[in-house]
Short mmCIF file of C-alpha atoms and ligand atoms in Angstrom, two decimals:
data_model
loop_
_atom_site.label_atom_id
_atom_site.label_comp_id
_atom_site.label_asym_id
_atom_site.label_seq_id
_atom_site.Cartn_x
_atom_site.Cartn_y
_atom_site.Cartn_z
CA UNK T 16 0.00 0.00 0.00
CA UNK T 17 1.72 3.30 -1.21
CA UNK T 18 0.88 5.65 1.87
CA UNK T 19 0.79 9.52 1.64
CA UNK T 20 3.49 11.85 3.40
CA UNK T 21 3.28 14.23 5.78
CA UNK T 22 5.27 17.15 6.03
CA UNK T 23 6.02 18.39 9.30
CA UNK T 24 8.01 22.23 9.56
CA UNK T 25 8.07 24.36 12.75
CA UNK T 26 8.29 27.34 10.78
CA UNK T 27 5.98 28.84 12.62
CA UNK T 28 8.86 29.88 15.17
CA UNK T 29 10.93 32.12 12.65
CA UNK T 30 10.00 35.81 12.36
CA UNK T 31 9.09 35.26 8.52
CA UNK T 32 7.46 31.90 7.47
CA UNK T 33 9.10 31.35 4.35
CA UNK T 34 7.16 30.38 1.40
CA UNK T 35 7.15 26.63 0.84
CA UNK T 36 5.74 24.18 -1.75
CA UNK T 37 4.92 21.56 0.68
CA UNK T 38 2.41 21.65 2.38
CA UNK T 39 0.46 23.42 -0.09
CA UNK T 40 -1.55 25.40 0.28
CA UNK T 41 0.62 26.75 2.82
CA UNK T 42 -1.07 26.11 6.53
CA UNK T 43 -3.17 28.63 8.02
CA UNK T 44 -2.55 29.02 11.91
CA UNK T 45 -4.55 29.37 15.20
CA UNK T 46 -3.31 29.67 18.53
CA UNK T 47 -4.29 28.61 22.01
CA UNK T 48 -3.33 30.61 25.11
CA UNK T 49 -3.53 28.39 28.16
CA UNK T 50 -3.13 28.61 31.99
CA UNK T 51 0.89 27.90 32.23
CA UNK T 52 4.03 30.72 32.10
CA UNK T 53 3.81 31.18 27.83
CA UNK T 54 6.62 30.68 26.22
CA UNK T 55 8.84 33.56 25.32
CA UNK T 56 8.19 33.54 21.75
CA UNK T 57 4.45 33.98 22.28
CA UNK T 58 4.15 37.25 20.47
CA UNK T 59 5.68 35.83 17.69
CA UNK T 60 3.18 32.41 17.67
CA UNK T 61 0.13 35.13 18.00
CA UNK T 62 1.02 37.06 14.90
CA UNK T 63 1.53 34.20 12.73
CA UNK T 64 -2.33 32.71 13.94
CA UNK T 65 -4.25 35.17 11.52
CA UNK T 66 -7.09 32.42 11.85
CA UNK T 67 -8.02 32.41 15.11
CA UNK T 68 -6.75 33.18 18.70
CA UNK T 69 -8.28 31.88 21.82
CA UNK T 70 -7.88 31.98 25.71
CA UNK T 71 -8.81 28.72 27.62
CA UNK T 72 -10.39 30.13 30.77
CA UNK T 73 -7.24 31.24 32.51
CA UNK T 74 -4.77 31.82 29.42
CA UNK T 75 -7.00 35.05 29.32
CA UNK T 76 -5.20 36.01 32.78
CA UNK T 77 -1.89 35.39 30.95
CA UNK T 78 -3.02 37.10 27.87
CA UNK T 79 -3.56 40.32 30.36
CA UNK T 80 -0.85 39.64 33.01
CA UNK T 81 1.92 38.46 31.39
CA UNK T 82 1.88 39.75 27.46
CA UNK T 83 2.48 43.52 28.69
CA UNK T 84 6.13 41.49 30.27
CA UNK T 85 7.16 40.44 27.07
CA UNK T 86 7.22 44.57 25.85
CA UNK T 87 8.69 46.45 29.38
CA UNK T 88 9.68 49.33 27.12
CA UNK T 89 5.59 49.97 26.23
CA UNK T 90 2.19 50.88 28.26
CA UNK T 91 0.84 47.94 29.83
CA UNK T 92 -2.89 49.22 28.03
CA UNK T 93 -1.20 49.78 24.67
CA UNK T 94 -0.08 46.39 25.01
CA UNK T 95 -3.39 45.06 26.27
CA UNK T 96 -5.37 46.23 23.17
CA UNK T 97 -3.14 45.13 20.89
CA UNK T 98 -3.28 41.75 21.68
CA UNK T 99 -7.11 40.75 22.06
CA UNK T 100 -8.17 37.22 21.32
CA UNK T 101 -11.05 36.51 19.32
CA UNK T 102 -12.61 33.67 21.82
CA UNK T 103 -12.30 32.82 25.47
CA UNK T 104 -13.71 29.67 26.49
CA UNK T 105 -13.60 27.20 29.35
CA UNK T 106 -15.08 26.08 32.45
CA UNK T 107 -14.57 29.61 33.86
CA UNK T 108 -13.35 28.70 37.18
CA UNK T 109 -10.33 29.90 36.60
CA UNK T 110 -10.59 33.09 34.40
CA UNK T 111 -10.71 36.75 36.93
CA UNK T 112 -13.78 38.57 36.46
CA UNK T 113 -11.43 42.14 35.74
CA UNK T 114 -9.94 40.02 32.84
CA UNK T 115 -13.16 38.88 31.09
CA UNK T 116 -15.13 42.15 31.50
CA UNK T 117 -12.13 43.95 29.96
CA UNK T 118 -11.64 41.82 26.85
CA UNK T 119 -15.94 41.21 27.16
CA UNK T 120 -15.94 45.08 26.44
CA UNK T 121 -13.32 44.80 23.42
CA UNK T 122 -15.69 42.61 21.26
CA UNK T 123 -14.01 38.97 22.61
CA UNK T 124 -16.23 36.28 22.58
CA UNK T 125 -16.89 34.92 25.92
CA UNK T 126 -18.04 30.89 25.61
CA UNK T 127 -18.98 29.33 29.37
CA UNK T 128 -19.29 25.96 29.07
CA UNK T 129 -19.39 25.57 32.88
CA UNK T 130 -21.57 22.49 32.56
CA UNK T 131 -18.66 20.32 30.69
CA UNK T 132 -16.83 19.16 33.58
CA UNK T 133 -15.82 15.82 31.60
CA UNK T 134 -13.23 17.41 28.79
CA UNK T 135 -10.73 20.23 29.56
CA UNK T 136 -10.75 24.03 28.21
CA UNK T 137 -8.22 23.09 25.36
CA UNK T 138 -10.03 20.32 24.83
CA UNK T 139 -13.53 23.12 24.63
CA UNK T 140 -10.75 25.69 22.52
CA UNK T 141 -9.96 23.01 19.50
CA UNK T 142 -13.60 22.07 19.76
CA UNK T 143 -14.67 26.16 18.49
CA UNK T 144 -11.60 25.94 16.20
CA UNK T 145 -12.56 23.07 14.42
CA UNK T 146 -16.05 23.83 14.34
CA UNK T 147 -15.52 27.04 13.09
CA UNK T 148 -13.17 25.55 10.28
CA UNK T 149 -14.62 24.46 6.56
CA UNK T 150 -13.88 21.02 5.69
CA UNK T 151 -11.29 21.66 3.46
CA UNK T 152 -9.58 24.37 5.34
CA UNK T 153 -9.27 21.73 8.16
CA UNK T 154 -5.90 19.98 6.20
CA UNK T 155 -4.67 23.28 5.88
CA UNK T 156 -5.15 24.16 9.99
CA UNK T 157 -2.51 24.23 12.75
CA UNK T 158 -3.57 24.60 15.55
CA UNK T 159 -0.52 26.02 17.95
CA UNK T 160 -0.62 25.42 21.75
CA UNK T 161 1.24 28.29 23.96
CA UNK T 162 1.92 27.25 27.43
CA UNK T 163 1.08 23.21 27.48
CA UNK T 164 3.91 21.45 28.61
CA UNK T 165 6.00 22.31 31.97
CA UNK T 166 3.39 22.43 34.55
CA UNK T 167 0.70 20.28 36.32
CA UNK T 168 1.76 16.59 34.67
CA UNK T 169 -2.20 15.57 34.97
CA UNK T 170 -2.38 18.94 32.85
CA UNK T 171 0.39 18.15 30.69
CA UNK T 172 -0.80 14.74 29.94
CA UNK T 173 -4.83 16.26 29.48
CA UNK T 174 -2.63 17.96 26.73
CA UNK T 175 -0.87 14.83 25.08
CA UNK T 176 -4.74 13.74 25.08
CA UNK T 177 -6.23 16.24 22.98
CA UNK T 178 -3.48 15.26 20.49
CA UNK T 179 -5.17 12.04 20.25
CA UNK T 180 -8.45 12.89 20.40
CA UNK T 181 -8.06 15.10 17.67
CA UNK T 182 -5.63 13.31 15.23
CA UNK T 183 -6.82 14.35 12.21
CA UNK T 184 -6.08 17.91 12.93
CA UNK T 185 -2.59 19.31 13.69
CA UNK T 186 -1.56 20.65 16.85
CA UNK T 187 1.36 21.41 18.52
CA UNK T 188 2.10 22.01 21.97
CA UNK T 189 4.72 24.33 23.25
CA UNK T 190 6.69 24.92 25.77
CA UNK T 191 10.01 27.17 25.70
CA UNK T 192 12.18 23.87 25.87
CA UNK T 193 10.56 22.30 24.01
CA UNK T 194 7.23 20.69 21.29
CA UNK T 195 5.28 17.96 20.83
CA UNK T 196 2.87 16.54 18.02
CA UNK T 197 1.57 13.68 16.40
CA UNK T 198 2.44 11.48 14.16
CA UNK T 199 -0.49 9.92 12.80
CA UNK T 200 -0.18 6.04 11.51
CA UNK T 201 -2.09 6.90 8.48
CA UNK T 202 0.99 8.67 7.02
CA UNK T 203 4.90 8.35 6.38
CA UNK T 204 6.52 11.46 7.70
CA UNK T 205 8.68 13.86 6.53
CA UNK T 206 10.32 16.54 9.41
CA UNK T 207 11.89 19.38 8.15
CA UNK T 208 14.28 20.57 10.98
CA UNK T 209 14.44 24.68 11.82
CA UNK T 210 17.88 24.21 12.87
CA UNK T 211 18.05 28.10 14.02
CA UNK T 212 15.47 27.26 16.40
CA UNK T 213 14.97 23.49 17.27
CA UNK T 214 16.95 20.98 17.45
CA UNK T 215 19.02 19.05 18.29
CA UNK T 216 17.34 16.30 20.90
CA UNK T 217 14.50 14.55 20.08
CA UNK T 218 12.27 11.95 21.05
CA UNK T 219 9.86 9.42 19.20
CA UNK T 220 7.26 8.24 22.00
CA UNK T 221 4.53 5.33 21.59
CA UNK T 222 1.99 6.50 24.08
CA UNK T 223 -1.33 4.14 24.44
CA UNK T 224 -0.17 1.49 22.62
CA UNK T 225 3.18 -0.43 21.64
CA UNK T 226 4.36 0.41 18.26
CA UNK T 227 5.16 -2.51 16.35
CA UNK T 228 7.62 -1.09 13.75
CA UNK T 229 8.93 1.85 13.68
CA UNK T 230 11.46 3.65 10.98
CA UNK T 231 13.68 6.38 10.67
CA UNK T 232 16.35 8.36 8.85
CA UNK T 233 18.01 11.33 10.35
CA UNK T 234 18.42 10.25 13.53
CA UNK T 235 21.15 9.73 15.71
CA UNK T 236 20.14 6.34 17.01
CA UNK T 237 17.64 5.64 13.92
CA UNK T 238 15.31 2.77 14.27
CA UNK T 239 14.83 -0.40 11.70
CA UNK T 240 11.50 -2.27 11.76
CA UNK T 241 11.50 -1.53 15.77
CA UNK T 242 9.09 -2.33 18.21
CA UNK T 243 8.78 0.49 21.14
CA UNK T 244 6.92 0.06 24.29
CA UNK T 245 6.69 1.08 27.55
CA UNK T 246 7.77 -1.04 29.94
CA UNK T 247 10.55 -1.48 26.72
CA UNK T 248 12.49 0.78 24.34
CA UNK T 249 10.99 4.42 23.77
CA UNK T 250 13.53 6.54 21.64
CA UNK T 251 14.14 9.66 24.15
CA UNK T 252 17.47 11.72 24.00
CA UNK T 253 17.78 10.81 20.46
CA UNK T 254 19.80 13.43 18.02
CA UNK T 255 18.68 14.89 14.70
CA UNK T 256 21.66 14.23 12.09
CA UNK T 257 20.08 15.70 9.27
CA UNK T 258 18.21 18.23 7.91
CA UNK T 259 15.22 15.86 7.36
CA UNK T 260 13.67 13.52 9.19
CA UNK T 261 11.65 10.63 8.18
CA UNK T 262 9.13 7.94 10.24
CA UNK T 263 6.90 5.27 9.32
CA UNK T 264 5.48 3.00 11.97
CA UNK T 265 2.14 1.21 12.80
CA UNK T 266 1.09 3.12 15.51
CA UNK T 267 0.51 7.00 16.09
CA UNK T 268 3.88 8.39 17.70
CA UNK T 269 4.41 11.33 19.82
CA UNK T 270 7.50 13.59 17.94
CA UNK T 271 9.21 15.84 20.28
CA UNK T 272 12.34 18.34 19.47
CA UNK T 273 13.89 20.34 21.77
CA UNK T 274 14.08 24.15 21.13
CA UNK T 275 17.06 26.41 21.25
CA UNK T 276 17.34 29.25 23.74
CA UNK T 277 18.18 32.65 22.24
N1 LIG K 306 0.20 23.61 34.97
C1 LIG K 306 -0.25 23.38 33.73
N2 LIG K 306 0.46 22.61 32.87
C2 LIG K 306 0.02 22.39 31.62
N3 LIG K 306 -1.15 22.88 31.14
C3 LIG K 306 -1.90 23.64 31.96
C4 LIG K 306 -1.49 23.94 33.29
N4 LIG K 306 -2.43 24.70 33.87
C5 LIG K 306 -3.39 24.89 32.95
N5 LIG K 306 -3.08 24.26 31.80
C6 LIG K 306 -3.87 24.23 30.57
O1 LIG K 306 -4.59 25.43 30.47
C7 LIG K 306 -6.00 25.15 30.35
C8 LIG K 306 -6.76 26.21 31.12
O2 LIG K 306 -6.29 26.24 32.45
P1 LIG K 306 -7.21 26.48 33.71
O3 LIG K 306 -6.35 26.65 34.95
O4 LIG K 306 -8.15 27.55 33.36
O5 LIG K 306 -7.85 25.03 33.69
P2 LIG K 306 -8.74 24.05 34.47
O6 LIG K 306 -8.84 22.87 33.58
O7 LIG K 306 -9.99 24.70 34.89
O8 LIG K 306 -7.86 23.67 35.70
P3 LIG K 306 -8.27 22.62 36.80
O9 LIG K 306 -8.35 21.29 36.11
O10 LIG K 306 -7.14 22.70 37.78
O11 LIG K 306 -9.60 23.12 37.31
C9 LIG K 306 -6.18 23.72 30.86
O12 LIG K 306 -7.23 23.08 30.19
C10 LIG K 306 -4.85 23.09 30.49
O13 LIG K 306 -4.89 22.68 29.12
C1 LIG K 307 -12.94 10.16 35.16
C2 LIG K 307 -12.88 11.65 35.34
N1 LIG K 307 -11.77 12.18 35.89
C3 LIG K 307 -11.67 13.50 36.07
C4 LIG K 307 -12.72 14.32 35.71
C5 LIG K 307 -12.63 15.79 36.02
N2 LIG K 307 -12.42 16.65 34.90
C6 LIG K 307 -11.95 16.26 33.72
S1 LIG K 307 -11.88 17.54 32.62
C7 LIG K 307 -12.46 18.63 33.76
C8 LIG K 307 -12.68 20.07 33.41
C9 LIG K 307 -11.50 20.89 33.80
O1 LIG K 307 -11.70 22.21 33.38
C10 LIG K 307 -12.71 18.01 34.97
C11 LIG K 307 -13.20 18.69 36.21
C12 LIG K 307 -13.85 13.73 35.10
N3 LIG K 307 -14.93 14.48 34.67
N4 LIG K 307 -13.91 12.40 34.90
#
């Protein structure tokens, strides 16, 4: 069976996103503030999401505490109403009541789903994305994920979960150190590495379920027809070697890459 390839390109972290032939159309990005300390490049993930920016219930508090931080030589206000997200939604428990009458007043959508205590706000955030997204924009969509990994590990894995739940849309969680996505069975994969900015330890993680066979060019330790499991061999502190990646396996994989401090 001839399988289709994914490309996979964090370009989404340089200042420009260069113009590519693969994927094309180019993707079209949307970002998710959450409840963790953002990463630093933040302001850079929020211009690049011209589709859609939302706040799960207390990423709005970020949004309003901690964006004015990342620009100490400006007014906190100036700040403030430049950077004004298009949705908050969540459970609201966690959200001040200052910080959603003040973007409330801006023209922010303000979804409480209060009555969902079963799946978590980013779980409710790429809900409205991907109901809000045509059919055949949805294989153009990334959806980017400020703030997800570092914290609360119940949180963290909640996280790794919405990967899975949602694995026909791409997401990617961040962190400063480092990001995560999936790597869906249904396609080989091809991993374009932003050397300037990620790089170079990596990880290839079966979560759920063993992976049968599993391989790779690129890496470091690269892997030939091998079975990972828990309990067995999962590829952390691997090294990318080359500018391109590639994976196949039988089972969804978690990618991670590490990403370079400036
Ligand atoms: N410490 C953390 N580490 C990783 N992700 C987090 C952390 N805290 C919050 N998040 C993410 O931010 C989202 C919104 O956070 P918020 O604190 O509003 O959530 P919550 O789900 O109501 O928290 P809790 O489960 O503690 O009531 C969560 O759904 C989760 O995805
Ligand atoms: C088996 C089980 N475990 C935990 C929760 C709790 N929970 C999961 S997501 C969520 C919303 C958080 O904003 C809450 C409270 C549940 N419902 N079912």
């Amino acid at each position: 069976m001839v399988m289709e390839t994914m490309s996979h390109s964090s370009t989404f972290l340089l200042p420009t996103i260069p113009p590519s032939v693969d994927p094309r159309p180019p993707l079209s990005y949307a970002l998710i503030v959450l409840n963790q300390r953002l990463p630093k490049f933040a302001p850079l993930l929020w211009e690049h999401a011209a589709k859609l920016r939302l706040c799960a219930d207390g990423g709005a508090n970020r949004l309003y505490d901690d964006f004015p931080l990342f620009f100490p030589h400006q007014c906190p206000s100036e700040v403030r109403n430049r950077y004004k997200p298009d949705v908050i939604k969540g459970d609201m428990d966690s959200v001040r009541g200052d910080v959603l009458d003040f973007y409330k007043n801006m023209g922010t959508k303000i979804l409480n789903k209060s009555e969902d205590q079963d799946t978590t706000d980013l779980h409710k955030c790429v809900t409205y994305i991907k109901d809000s997204t045509l059919d055949q924009e949805k294989s153009n969509l990334c959806i980017l994920v400020a703030g997800a990994l570092g914290g609360r590990f119940d949180h963290e894995m909640g996280n790794i979960n919405v990967l899975y739940r949602f694995s026909t849309i791409r997401i990617v969680l961040l962190s400063d150190d480092c990001l995560i996505h999936l790597l869906p069975r249904t396609h080989q994969h091809e991993i374009h590495i932003q050397s300037s900015v990620e790089g170079p330890h990596c990880g290839l993680i079966p979560i759920g379920m063993p992976s049968g066979m599993t391989t790779t060019s690129g890496l470091e330790w690269d892997l030939n027809d091998t079975e990972m499991r828990f309990g067995g061999l999962v590829s952390t502190s691997n090294l990318v070697k080359q500018d391109k990646i590639t994976v196949q396996s039988d089972s969804d994989l978690l990618w991670t890459i590490s990403l370079k401090k400036k």
